[in-house]
XYZ file of C-alpha atoms in Angstrom:
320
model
C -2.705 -71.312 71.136
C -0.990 -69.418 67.950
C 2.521 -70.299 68.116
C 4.877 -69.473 65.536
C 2.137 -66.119 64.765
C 4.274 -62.747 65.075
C 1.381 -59.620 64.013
C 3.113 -56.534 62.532
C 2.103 -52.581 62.627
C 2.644 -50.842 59.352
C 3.196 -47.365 59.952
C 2.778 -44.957 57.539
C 4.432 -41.132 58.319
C 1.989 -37.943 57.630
C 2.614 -35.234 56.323
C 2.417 -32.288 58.922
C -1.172 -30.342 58.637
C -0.669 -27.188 56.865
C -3.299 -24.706 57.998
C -6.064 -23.431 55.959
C -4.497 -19.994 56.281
C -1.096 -21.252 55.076
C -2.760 -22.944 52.336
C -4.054 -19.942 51.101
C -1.045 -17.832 51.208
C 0.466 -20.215 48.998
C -1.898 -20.478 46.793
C -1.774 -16.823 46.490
C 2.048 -15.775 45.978
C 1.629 -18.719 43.088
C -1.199 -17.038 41.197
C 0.695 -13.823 41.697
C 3.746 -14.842 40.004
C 1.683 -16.680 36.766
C 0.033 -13.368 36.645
C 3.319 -11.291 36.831
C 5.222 -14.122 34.667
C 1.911 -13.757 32.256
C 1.949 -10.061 32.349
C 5.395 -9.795 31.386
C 5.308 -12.622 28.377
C 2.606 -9.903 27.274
C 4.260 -6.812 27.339
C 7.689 -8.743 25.656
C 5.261 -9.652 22.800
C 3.443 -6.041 22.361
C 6.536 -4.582 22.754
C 8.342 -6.912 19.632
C 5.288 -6.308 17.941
C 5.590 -2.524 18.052
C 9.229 -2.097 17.278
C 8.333 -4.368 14.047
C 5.731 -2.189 13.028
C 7.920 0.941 13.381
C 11.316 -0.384 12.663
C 11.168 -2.856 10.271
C 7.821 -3.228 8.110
C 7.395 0.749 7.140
C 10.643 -0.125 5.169
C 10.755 -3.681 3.792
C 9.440 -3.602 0.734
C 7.606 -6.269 -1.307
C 7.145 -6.156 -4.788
C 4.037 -7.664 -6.118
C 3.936 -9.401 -9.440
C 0.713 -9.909 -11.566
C -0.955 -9.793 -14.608
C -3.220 -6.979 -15.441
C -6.374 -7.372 -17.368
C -6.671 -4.630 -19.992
C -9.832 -4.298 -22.257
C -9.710 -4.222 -25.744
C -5.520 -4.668 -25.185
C -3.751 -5.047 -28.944
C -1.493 -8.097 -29.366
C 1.392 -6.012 -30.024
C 1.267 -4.459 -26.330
C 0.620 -7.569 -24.796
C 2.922 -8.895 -21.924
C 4.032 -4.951 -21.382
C 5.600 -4.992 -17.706
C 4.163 -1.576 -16.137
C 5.782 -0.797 -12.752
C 3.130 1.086 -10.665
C 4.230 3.015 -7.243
C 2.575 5.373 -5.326
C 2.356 7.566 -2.345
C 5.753 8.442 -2.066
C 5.130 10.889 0.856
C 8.544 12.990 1.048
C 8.582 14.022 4.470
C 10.778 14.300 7.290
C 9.728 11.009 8.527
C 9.864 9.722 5.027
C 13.566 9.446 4.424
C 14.961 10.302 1.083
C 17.515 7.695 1.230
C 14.535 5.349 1.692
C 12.863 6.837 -1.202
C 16.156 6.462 -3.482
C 16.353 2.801 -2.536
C 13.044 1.733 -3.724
C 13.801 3.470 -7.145
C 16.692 1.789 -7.337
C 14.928 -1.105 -7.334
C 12.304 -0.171 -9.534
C 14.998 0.480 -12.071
C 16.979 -3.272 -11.195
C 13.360 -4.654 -12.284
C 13.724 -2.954 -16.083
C 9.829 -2.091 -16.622
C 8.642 -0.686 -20.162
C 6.566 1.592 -18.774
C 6.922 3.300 -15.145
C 3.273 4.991 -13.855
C 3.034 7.127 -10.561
C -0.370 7.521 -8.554
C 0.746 11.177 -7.094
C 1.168 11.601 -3.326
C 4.693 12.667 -4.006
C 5.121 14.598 -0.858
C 3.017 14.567 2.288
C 3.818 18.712 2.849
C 3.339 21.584 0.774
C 6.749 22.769 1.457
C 8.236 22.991 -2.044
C 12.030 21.724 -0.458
C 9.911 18.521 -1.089
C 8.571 18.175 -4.085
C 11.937 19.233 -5.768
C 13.814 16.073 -4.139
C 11.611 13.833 -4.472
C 11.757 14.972 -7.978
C 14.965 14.559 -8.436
C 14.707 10.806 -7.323
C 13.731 10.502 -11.356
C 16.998 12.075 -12.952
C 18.288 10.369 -14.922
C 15.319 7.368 -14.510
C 14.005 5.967 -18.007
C 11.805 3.335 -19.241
C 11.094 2.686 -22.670
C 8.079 3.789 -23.069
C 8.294 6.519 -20.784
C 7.394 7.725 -17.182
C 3.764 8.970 -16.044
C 2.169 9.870 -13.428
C -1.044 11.462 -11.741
C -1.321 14.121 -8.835
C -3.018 13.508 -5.279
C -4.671 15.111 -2.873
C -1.530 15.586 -0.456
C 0.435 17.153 -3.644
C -2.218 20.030 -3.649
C -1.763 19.924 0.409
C -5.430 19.196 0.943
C -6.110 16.154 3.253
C -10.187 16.404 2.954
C -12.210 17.313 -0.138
C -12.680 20.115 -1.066
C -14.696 22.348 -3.911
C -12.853 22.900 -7.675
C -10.460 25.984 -7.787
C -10.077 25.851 -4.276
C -6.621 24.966 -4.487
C -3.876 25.827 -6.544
C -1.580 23.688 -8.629
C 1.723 22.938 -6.239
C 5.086 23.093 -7.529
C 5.426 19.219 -7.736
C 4.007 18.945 -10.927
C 6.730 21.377 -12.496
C 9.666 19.749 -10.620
C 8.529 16.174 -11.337
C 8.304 17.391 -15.365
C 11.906 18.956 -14.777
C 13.208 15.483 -13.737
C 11.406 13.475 -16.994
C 8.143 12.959 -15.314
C 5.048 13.703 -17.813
C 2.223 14.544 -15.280
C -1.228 14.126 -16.851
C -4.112 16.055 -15.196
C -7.205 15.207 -17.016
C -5.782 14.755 -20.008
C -4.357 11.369 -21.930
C -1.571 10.950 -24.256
C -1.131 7.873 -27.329
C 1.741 5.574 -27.324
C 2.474 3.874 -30.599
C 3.816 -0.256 -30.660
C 4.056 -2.162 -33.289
C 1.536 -0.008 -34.938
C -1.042 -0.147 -32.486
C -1.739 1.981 -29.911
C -2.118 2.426 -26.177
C -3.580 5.400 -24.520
C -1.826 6.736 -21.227
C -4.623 8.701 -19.015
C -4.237 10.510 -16.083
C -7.157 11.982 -13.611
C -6.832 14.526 -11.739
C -7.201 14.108 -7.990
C -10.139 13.684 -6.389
C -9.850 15.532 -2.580
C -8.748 18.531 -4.778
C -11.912 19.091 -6.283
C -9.792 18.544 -10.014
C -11.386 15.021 -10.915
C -12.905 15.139 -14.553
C -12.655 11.700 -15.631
C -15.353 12.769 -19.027
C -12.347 15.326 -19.844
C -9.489 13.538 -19.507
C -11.007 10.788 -21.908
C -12.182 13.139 -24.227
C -9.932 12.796 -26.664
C -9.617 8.952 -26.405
C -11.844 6.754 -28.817
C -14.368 4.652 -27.535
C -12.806 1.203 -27.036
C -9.383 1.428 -27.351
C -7.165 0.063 -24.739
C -6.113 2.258 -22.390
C -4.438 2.625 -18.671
C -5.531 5.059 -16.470
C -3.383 6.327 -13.200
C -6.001 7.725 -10.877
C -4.998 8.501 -6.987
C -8.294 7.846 -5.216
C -9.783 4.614 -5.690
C -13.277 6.093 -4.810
C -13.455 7.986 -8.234
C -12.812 4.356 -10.111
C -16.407 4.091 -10.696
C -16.769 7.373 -12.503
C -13.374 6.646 -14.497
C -15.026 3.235 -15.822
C -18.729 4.628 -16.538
C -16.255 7.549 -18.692
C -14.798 4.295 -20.965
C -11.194 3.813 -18.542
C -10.796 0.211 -19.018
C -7.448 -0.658 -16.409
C -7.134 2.061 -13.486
C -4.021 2.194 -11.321
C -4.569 3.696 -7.906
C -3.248 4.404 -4.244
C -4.128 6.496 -1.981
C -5.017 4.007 0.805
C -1.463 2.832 1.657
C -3.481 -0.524 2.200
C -4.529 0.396 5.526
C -1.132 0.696 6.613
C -2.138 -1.495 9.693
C -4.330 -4.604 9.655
C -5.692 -6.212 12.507
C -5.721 -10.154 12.142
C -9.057 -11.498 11.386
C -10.339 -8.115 11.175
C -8.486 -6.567 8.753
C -8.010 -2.181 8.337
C -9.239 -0.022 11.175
C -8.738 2.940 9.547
C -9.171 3.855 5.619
C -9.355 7.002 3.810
C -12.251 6.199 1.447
C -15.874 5.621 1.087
C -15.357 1.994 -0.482
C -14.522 -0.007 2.041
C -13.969 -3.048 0.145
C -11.271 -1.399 -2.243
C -7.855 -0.306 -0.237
C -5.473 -3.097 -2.081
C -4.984 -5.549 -5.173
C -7.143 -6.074 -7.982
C -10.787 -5.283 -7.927
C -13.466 -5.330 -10.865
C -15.546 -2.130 -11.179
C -18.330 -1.968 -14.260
C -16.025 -3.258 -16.935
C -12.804 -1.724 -15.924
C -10.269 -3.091 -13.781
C -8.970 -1.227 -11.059
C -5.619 -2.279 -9.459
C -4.895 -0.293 -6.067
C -0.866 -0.402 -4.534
C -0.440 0.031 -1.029
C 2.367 2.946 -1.499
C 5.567 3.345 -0.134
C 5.530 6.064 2.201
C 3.413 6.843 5.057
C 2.009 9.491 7.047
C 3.069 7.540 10.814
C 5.441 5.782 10.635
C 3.758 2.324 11.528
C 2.587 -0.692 8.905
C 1.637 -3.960 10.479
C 0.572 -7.386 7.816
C 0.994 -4.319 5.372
C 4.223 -3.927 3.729
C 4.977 -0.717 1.003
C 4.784 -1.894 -2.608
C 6.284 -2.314 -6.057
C 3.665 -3.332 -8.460
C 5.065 -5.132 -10.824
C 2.119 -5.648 -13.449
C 2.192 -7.878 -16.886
C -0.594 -6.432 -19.265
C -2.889 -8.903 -20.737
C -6.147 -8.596 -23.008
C -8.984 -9.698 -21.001
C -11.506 -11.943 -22.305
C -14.701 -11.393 -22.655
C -16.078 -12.860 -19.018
C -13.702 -9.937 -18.007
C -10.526 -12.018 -16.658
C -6.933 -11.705 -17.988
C -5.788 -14.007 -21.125
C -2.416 -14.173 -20.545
């Protein structure tokens, strides 16, 4: 006998059985609601996203400081601070107000030497051209104010064959306002006793591009700074003796997808739409505007250049 021995049952409660159907169904109205909860996280995002790239990039603008290798650059013009802007686009959808602002702060930033690379206006409609012309009234830099034309200031959007278009009312009004508009043609400025050529090329979509002319009177290997609109006529402008080229033209893409950069770019050279590039034994510097033609710029906000001239050296980079 076992005296003194009780024996216990442990009894452990289950859980009722949920049927395979009911299983299911919740396992269903859960992936619904990640995928809902998922789909809505997505649409917040794109939706931020978008009202940046309308609302708040087209408009914040960044001003860019570098130097600026310039061949054959005398000592007395050395450490010059050249603002460079371009593509203005005066539009409807390109406020004026907008427009005056940036000015106003390419003025607060006291350049020597202010240089426009045309795209003034985005419309033909002369209303235009004589406000955005008037944004310069009054504007001064030392050493004066230039610019070039481009191909939406002869209303052209494609190119197209020489004489094919005529000269648009821009150029007069921006000359009105202080403005000297070169068009194949170059003009010397005098410091310290040495000079620095201004050049300015006519644009290329317009069929007016004659880099050979517009150095013609320049002598071979003097320092000079060339405004040209359309990057894709750089190499042409250096094989003709231009030794720094400002540019615009691409607005920098406007939009860049991460990773993967521009979709979209107005030029044959892919590899040019922003910054500093080498071409031959020129340098060509291309700003990414301040206007646009939609009103959208994503990772690519409108510029001020603000660019310190330097002699390059002779493996081509800046000395300064």
């Amino acid at each position: 006998m076992f005296s003194g021995v009780r024996a216990f049952a442990i009894i452990v409660p289950m859980s009722p059985e949920v049927p395979s159907k009911g299983r299911a169904k919740a396992a269903s109205g859960l992936t619904r609601r990640r995928f809902f909860a998922a789909g809505a996280g997505l649409f917040g995002a794109g939706f931020g996203v978008g009202a940046y790239a309308r609302w708040v990039e087209p408009t914040w603008v960044e001003v860019v400081e570098r130097d600026l290798p310039v061949p054959n650059l005398p000592p007395a013009w050395d450490g010059l601070r050249v603002i460079h802007i371009a593509d203005l686009h005066h539009a409807p959808n390109v406020p004026l107000d907008y427009l005056a602002r940036c000015m106003r702060r390419v003025a607060d930033l006291r350049p020597d030497l202010v240089a426009v690379a045309g795209d003034f206006v985005t419309h033909a409609d002369p209303r235009y051209g004589t406000a955005v012309a008037e944004l310069f009234d009054g504007f001064s830099a030392p050493h004066g104010v230039f610019a070039c034309l481009g191909n939406h200031d002869y209303g052209v959007t494609r190119p197209m064959p020489a004489g094919a278009v005529a000269v648009r009312q821009v150029a007069d009004d921006l000359a009105r306002h202080g403005v000297r508009v070169l068009r194949n043609e170059a003009v010397r400025l005098e410091r310290g006793g040495e000079g620095l050529w201004i050049v300015g090329v006519d644009d290329l979509f317009a069929g007016y591009c004659d880099p050979r002319k517009a150095m013609g009177n320049v002598p071979s290997g003097t320092a000079n700074l060339t405004l040209c609109h359309n990057p894709d006529a750089a190499d042409a402008c250096a094989t003709a003796g231009c030794g720094a080229i400002l540019a615009g033209h691409t607005h920098g893409g406007q939009v860049r997808i991460p990773l993967l950069g521009p979709p979209i770019l107005p030029v044959r050279n892919k590899e040019r739409y922003e910054g500093l590039h080498r071409v031959g034994r020129a340098w060509l510097y291309i700003n990414r505007g301040l206007g646009w033609l939609w009103r959208v710029r994503f990772a690519c906000r409108p510029e001020i250049s603000l660019l310190t001239l330097r002699a390059a050296s002779d493996d081509g980079s800046s000395t300064g």
